[in-house]
XYZ file of C-alpha atoms in Angstrom:
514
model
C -86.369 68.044 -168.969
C -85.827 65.215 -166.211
C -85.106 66.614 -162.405
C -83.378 64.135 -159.746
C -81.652 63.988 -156.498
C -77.828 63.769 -156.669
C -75.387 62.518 -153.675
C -72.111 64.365 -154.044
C -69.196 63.034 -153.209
C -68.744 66.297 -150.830
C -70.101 66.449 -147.017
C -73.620 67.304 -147.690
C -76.125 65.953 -145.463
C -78.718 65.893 -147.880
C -78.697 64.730 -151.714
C -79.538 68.103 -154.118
C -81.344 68.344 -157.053
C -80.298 68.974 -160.666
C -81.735 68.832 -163.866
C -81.066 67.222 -167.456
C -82.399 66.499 -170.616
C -82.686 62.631 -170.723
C -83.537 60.019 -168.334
C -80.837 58.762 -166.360
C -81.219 55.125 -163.972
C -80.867 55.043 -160.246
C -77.100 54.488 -159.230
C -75.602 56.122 -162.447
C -72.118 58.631 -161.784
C -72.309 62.294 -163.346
C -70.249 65.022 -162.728
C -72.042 68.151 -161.611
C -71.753 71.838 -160.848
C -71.255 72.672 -157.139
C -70.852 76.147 -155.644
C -67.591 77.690 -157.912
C -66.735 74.221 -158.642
C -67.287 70.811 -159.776
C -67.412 66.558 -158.316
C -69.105 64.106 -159.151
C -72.094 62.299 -157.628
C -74.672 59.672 -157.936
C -78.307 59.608 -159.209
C -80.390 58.409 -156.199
C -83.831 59.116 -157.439
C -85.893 60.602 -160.130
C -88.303 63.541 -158.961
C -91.977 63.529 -160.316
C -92.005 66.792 -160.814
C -89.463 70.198 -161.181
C -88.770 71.724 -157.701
C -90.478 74.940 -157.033
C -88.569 76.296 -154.172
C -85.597 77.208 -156.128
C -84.102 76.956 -159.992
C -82.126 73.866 -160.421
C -78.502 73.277 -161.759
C -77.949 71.143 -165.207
C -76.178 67.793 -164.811
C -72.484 68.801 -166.197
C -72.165 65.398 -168.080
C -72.919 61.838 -166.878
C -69.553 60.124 -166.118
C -70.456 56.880 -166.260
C -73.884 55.368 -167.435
C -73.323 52.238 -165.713
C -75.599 51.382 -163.116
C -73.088 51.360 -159.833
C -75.942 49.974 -157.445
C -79.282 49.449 -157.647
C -82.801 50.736 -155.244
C -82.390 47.652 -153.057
C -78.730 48.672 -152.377
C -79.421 52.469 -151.643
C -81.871 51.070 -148.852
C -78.465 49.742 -147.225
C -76.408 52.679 -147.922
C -78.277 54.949 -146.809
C -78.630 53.252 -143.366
C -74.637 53.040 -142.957
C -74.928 56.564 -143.885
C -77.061 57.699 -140.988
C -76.127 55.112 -138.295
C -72.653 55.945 -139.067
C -73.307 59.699 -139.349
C -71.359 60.097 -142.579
C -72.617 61.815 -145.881
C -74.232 59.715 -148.017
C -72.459 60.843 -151.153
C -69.220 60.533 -149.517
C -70.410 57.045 -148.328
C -71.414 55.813 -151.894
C -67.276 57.924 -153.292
C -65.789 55.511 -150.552
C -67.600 51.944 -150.830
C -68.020 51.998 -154.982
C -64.980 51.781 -157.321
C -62.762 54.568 -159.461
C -61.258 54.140 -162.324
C -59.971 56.479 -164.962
C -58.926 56.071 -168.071
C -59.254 57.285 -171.683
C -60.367 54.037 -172.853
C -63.887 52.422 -171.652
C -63.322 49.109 -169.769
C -64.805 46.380 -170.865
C -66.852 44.160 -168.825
C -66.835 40.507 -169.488
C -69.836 38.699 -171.365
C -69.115 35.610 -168.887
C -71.735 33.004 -167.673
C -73.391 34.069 -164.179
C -72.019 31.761 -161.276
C -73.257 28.574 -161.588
C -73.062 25.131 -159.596
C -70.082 23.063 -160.908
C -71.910 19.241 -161.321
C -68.373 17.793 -161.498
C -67.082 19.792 -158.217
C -65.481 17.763 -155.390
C -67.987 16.347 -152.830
C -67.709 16.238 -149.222
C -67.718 13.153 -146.904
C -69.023 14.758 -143.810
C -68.944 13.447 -140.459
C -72.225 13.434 -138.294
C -71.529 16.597 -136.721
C -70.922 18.861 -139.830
C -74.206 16.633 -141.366
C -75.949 18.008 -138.189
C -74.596 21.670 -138.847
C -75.551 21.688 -142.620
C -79.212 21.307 -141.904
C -79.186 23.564 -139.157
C -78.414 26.557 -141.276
C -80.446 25.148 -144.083
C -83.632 23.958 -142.001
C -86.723 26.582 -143.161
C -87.945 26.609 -139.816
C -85.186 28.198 -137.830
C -84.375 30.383 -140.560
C -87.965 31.713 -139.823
C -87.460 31.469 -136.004
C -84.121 33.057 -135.866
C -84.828 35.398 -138.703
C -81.882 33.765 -140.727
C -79.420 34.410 -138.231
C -76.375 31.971 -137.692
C -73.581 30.944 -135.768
C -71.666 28.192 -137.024
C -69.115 27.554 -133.826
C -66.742 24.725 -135.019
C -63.012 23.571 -133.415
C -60.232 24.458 -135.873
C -59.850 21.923 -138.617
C -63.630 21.045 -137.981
C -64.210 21.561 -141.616
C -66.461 24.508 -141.149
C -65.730 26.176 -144.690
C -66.621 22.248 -146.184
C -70.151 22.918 -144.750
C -70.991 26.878 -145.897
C -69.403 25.881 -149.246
C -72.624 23.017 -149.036
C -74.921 26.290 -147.851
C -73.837 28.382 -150.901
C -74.407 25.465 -153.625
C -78.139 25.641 -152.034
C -78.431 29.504 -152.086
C -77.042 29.630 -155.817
C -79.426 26.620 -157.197
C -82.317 28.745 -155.468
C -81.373 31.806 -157.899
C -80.168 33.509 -155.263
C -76.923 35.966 -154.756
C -73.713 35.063 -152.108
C -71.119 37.472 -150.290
C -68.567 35.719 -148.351
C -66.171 38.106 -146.372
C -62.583 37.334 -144.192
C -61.279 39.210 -142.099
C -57.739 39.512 -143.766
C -56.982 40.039 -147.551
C -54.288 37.367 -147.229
C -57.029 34.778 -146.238
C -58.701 35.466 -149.826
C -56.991 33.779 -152.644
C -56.891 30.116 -150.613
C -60.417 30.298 -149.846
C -61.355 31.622 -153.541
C -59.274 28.888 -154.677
C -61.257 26.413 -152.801
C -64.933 27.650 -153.052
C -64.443 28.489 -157.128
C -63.992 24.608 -157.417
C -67.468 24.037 -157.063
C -68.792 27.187 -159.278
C -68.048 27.665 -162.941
C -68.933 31.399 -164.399
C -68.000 34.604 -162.408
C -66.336 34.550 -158.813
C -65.865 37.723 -158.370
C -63.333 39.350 -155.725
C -62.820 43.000 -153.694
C -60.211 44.013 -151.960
C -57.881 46.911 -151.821
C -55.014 44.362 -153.035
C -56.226 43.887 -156.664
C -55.851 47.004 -158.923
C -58.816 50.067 -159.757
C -59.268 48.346 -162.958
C -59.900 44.976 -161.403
C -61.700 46.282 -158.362
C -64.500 48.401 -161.462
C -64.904 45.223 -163.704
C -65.569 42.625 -160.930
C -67.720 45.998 -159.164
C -69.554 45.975 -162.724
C -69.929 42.537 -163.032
C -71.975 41.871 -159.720
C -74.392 45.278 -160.273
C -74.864 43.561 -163.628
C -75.816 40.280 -162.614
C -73.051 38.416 -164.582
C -71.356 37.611 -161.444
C -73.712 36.047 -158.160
C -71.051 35.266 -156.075
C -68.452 37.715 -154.057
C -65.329 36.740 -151.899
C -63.347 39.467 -149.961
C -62.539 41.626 -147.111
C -64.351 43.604 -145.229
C -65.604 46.512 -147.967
C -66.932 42.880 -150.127
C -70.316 43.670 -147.559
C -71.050 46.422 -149.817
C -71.265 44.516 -152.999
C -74.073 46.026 -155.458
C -75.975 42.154 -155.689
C -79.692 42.520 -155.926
C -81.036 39.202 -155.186
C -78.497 38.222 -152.058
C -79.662 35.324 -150.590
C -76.510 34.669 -148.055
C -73.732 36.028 -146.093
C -70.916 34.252 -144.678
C -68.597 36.478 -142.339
C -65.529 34.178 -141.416
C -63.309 34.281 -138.843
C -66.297 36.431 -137.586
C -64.867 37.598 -133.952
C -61.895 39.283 -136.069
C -61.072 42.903 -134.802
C -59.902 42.951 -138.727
C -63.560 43.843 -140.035
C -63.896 47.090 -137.754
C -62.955 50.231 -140.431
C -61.656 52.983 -138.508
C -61.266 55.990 -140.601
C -63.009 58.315 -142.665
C -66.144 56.012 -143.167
C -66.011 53.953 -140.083
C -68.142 50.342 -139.743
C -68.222 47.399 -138.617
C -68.793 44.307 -141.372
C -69.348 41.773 -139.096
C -71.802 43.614 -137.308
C -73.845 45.684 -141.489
C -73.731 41.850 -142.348
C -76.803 41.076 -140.075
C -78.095 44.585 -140.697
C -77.957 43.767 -144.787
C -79.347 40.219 -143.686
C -82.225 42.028 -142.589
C -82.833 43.922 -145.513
C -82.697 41.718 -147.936
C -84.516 38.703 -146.046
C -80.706 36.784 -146.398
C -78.888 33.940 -144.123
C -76.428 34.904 -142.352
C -73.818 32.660 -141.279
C -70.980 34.060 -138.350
C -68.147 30.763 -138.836
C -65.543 31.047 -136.094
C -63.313 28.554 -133.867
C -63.822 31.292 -131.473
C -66.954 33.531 -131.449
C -67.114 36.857 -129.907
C -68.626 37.013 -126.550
C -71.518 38.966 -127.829
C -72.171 36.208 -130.370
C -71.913 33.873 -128.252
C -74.329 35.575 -125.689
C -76.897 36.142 -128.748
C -76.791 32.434 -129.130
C -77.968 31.748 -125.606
C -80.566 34.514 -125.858
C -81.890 32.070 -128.315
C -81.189 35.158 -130.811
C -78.874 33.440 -133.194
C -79.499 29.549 -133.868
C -76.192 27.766 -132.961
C -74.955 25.058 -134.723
C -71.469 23.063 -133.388
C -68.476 20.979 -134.711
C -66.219 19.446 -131.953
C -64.025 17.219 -133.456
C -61.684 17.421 -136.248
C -62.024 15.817 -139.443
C -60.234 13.048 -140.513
C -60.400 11.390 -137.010
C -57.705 14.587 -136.091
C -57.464 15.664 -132.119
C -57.397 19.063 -131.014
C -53.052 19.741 -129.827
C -52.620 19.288 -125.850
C -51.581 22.050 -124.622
C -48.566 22.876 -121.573
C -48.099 25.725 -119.786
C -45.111 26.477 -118.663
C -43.837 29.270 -115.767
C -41.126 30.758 -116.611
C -39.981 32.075 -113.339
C -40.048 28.769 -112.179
C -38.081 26.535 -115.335
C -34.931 26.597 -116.455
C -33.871 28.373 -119.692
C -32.404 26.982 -122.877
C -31.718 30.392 -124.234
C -33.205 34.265 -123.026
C -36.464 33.767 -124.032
C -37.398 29.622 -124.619
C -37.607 27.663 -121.717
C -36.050 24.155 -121.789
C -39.348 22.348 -122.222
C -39.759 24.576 -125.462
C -36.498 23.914 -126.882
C -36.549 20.028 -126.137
C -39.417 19.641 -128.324
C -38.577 21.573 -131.071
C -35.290 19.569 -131.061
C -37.503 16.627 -131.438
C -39.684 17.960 -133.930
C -36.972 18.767 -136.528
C -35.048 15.328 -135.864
C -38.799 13.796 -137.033
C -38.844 16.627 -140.471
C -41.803 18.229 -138.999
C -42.621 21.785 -139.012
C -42.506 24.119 -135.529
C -44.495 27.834 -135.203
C -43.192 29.716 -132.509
C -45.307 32.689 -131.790
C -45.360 35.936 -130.428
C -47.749 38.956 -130.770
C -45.363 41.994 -130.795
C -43.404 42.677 -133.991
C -39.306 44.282 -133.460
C -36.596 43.555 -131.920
C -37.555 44.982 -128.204
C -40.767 47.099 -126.423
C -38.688 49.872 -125.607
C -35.014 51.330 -124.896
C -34.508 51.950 -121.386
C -31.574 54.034 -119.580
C -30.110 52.267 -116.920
C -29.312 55.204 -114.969
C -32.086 57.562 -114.523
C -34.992 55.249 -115.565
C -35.824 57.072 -118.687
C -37.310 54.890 -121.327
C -37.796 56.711 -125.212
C -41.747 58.123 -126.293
C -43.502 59.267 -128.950
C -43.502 62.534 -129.199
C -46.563 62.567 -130.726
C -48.739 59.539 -128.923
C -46.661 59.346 -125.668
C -46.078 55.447 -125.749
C -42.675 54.085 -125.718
C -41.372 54.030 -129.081
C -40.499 49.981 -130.184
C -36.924 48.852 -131.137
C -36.305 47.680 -134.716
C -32.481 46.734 -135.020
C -32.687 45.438 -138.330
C -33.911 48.795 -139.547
C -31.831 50.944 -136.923
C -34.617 52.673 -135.770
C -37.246 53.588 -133.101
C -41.235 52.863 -134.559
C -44.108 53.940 -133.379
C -46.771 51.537 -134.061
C -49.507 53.853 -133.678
C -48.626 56.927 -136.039
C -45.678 55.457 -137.217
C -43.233 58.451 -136.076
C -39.690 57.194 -136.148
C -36.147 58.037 -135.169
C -32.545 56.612 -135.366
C -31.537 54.183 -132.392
C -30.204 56.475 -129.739
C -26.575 56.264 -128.629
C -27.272 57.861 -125.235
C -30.329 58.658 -122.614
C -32.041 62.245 -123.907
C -32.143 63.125 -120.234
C -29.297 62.158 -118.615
C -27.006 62.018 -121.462
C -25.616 58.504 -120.018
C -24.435 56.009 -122.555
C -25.972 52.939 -120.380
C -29.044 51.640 -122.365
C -30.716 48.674 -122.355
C -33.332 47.012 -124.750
C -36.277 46.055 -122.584
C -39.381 43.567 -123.818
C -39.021 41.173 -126.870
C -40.400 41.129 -130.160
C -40.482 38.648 -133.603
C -36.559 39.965 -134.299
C -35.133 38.917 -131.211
C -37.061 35.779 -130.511
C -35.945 34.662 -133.876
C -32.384 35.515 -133.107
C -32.397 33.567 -130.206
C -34.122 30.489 -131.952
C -31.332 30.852 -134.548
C -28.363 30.779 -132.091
C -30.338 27.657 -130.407
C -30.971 25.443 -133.757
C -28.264 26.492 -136.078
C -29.084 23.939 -138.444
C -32.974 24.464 -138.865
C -34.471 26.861 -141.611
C -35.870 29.724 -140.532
C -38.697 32.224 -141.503
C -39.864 35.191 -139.626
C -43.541 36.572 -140.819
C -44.778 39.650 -139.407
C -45.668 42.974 -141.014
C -42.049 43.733 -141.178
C -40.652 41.320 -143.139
C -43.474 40.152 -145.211
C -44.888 43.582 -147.183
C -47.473 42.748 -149.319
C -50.115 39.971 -150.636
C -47.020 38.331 -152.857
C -44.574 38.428 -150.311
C -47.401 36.738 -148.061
C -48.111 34.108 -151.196
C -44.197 33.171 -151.067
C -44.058 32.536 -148.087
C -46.617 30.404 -147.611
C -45.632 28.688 -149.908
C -42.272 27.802 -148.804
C -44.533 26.558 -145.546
C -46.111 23.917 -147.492
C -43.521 22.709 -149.835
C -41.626 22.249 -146.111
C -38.842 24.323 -147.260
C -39.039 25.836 -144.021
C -38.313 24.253 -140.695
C -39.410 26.680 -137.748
C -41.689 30.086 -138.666
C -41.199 32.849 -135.853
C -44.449 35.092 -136.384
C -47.102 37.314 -135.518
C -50.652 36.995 -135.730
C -50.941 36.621 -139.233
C -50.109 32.899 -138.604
C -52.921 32.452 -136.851
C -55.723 33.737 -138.915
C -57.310 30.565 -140.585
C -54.227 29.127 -142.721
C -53.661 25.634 -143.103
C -50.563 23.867 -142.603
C -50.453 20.401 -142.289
C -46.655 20.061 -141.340
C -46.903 22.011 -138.426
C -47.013 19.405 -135.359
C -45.873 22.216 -132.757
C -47.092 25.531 -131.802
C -44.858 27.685 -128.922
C -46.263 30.718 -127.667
C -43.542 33.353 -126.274
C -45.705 35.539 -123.365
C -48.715 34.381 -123.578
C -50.260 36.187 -120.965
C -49.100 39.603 -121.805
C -51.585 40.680 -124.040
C -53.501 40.201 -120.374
C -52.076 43.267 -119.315
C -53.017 45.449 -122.680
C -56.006 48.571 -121.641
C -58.764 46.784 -123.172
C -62.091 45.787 -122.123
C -61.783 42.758 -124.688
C -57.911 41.670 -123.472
C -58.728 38.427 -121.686
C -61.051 37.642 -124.718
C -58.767 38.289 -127.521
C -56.181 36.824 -125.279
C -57.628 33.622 -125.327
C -59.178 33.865 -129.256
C -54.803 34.632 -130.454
C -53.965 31.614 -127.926
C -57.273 29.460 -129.843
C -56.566 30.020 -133.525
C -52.721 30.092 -133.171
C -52.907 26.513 -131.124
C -54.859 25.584 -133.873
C -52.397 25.585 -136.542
C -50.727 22.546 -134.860
């Protein structure tokens, strides 16, 4: 008989032991008795000898004799597990795959990732030459314990040089996670790293499917796959050699989980650096403050691009009061307008941005002053006219658009604030002619939706986008030679220690785009 120490997937603090009558590996599922019931758990160690203290439950079956992680791994998880202060069973149920069916899957017999000899190479300008052997130089690896920040101007070709850092990590034998902070950011950037790689490129996300999500899971605890690009649960990947970590876009809110188990990826990365010995590499046109301040506390080696590739400048950029200028329509001041006008007389492409997603902020009675709230959260509720209704953004409580004021009964409302619906309405009633396409969370549902419509933006089926921030998140689109920004300072006024940073960061990346 064999005795080990099960997590369940239950809130236990501490793993328990059970018994059974063949050896089992480290990181294997089973199913096992609990109390009047049963769940399933994983094998985290073998005990020497049987327990004495009390008699020991059997093993109910072993549900899967794959190994789902291995020692090195459960080093990891079991820190998240305490720092977080979430049960390490429930920790391993939430970061590792589940799939059920009747028939086995099958894991693929593939070649492990490999450098591509015939993969595009890079022409790199001095700077990103100067950048490459900054993360690769052996001595401040050892100085700054492997710790990165790559800090490059958009369209710097940043991803050009920690595609170079990855070919060296996988010709040293060694294993790669790359993580973004949106799922929508994935397929591009798998599309242009797997270029260089032949074998397995394995990607998680919660956008592919359970069976996906278990075979590329499989293929990465197995070794067949070295390589892993995703979002923010990729940092969990079961690799056991990993010799480099890439977090891009790293001053994205995006990789901050906040339910059940909550983490930060941008922040295990350097954690899981540590453990394993690994580079990390933090890539962003806009680093966090306390990046940035880790860098000067000669914490972090920092390594800069300031130009563009390509002999490309960085956009000018105009502010422009709007108390003070005259208006073309409600919400675009002449300035705007006139230059959009001459953008789509020369067939080139125009983003007009704003960060709030409706039609307006809030309905407002005229009359007493009342203005409609979640019941639930007690912020005003946000107008969506195309959908007739009243959202919350927080809970997501909703009602029909009101006819009259709940207090006063008066009929006189007003819709107060804009949003993505409205500004596009009045961009349509301004350039009749021009092609429109709104992108927000509205009107784009999904990672296919998101694929469409980016691809309308580069086959320049589209003349003017109207959008949120998810058209400012690392795309590229080369038609774009105009970027307006509707109220830029009122994410300013947001109750947020971080609101004058991610303030500027939105204003950064979307500017970018042009």
């Amino acid at each position: 008989m064999y005795y080990y120490n099960v997590a369940p997937s239950r809130p236990f603090s501490e793993a328990l032991a059970y018994d059974f009558d063949r050896l089992l590996p480290v990181g294997c599922k089973v199913e096992i008795p609990l109390g009047n019931s049963a769940c399933y758990g994983y094998v985290i160690e073998k005990l020497d000898e049987k327990p004495e203290a009390f008699k020991t439950k059997t093993i109910t079956r072993v549900a899967d004799e794959r190994v789902y992680f291995h020692p090195e791994n459960l080093v990891f998880y079991k820190w998240v597990s305490d720092y977080y202060h979430y049960p390490l069973g429930e920790t391993l149920s939430h970061i590792t795959p589940s799939y059920k069916s009747k028939k086995p899957r099958k894991i693929t017999e593939t070649v492990v990732t490999d450098i591509e000899i015939q993969g595009p190479l890079f022409d790199f300008t001095d700077e990103q030459k100067s950048a490459f052997s900054r993360l690769t130089d052996p001595e401040n690896r050892e100085k700054f314990r492997g710790r990165n920040l790559l800090h490059g101007v958009t369209g710097s070709g940043k991803t050009e040089v920690y595609i170079e850092v990855i070919k060296e990590t996988i010709r040293e034998g060694k294993d790669v996670i790359v993580i973004v902070p949106e799922i929508s950011l994935t397929p591009q950037l798998v599309k242009r790293i797997s270029a260089h790689f032949r074998g397995e490129v394995s990607i998680l996300h919660s956008g592919i499917t359970p069976g996906q999500r278990y075979t590329n899971w499989m293929n990465l605890a197995s070794g067949k796959s070295r390589l892993v690009i995703g979002a923010r649960s990729a940092i969990f990947s079961p690799l056991k050699n990993l010799g480099l970590i890439i977090v891009d876009e790293e001053h994205d809110q995006s990789f901050k989980q906040d339910d059940r188990l909550r983490y930060n990826a941008r922040d295990l990365a350097l954690v899981l650096g540590k453990i394993f010995s690994a580079r990390v590499i933090l890539s962003s046109a806009t680093p966090s403050t306390e990046t940035y301040y880790n860098c000067t506390r000669h914490k972090y080696d920092y390594a800069s691009i300031s130009k563009r590739v390509l002999g490309l400048c960085l956009p000018s950029s105009v502010i422009v009061d709007m108390k003070k200028t005259s208006l073309a329509g409600r919400n675009v001041s002449e300035e705007l307008a006139s230059r959009i006008d001459d953008k789509l007389k020369k067939s080139e492409q125009v983003i007009i941005y704003i960060n709030r997603r409706g039609y307006a902020s809030t309905v407002i009675c005229r009359d007493c002053g009342y203005n409609f709230k979640c019941p639930r959260c007690s912020i005003t509720l946000t107008e969506h006219r195309e959908q007739g209704l009243l959202l919350c953004h927080y809970c997501g409580h909703q009602r029909k658009l009101p006819d009259y004021c709940n207090v006063c009964h008066s009929d006189n409302l007003y819709s107060a604030g804009l949003g993505t619906e409205r500004v596009y309405d009045d961009i349509q009633s301004l350039f009749t002619g021009a092609r429109l396409l709104r992108m927000d969370s509205d009107s784009v549902k999904g990672r296919n939706e998101l694929a469409q419509c980016l691809d309308l933006i580069n086959r320049k089926e589209v003349d003017i986008i109207v959008g949120t921030q998810i058209l400012g998140k690392g795309h590229d689109f080369p038609g774009v030679t105009l970027v307006g920004i509707i109220n830029a300072d009122h994410s300013l006024q947001l109750p947020d220690f971080r609101a004058s940073e991610r303030t500027f960061q939105q204003i950064m990346q979307v500017s970018g785009r042009a």
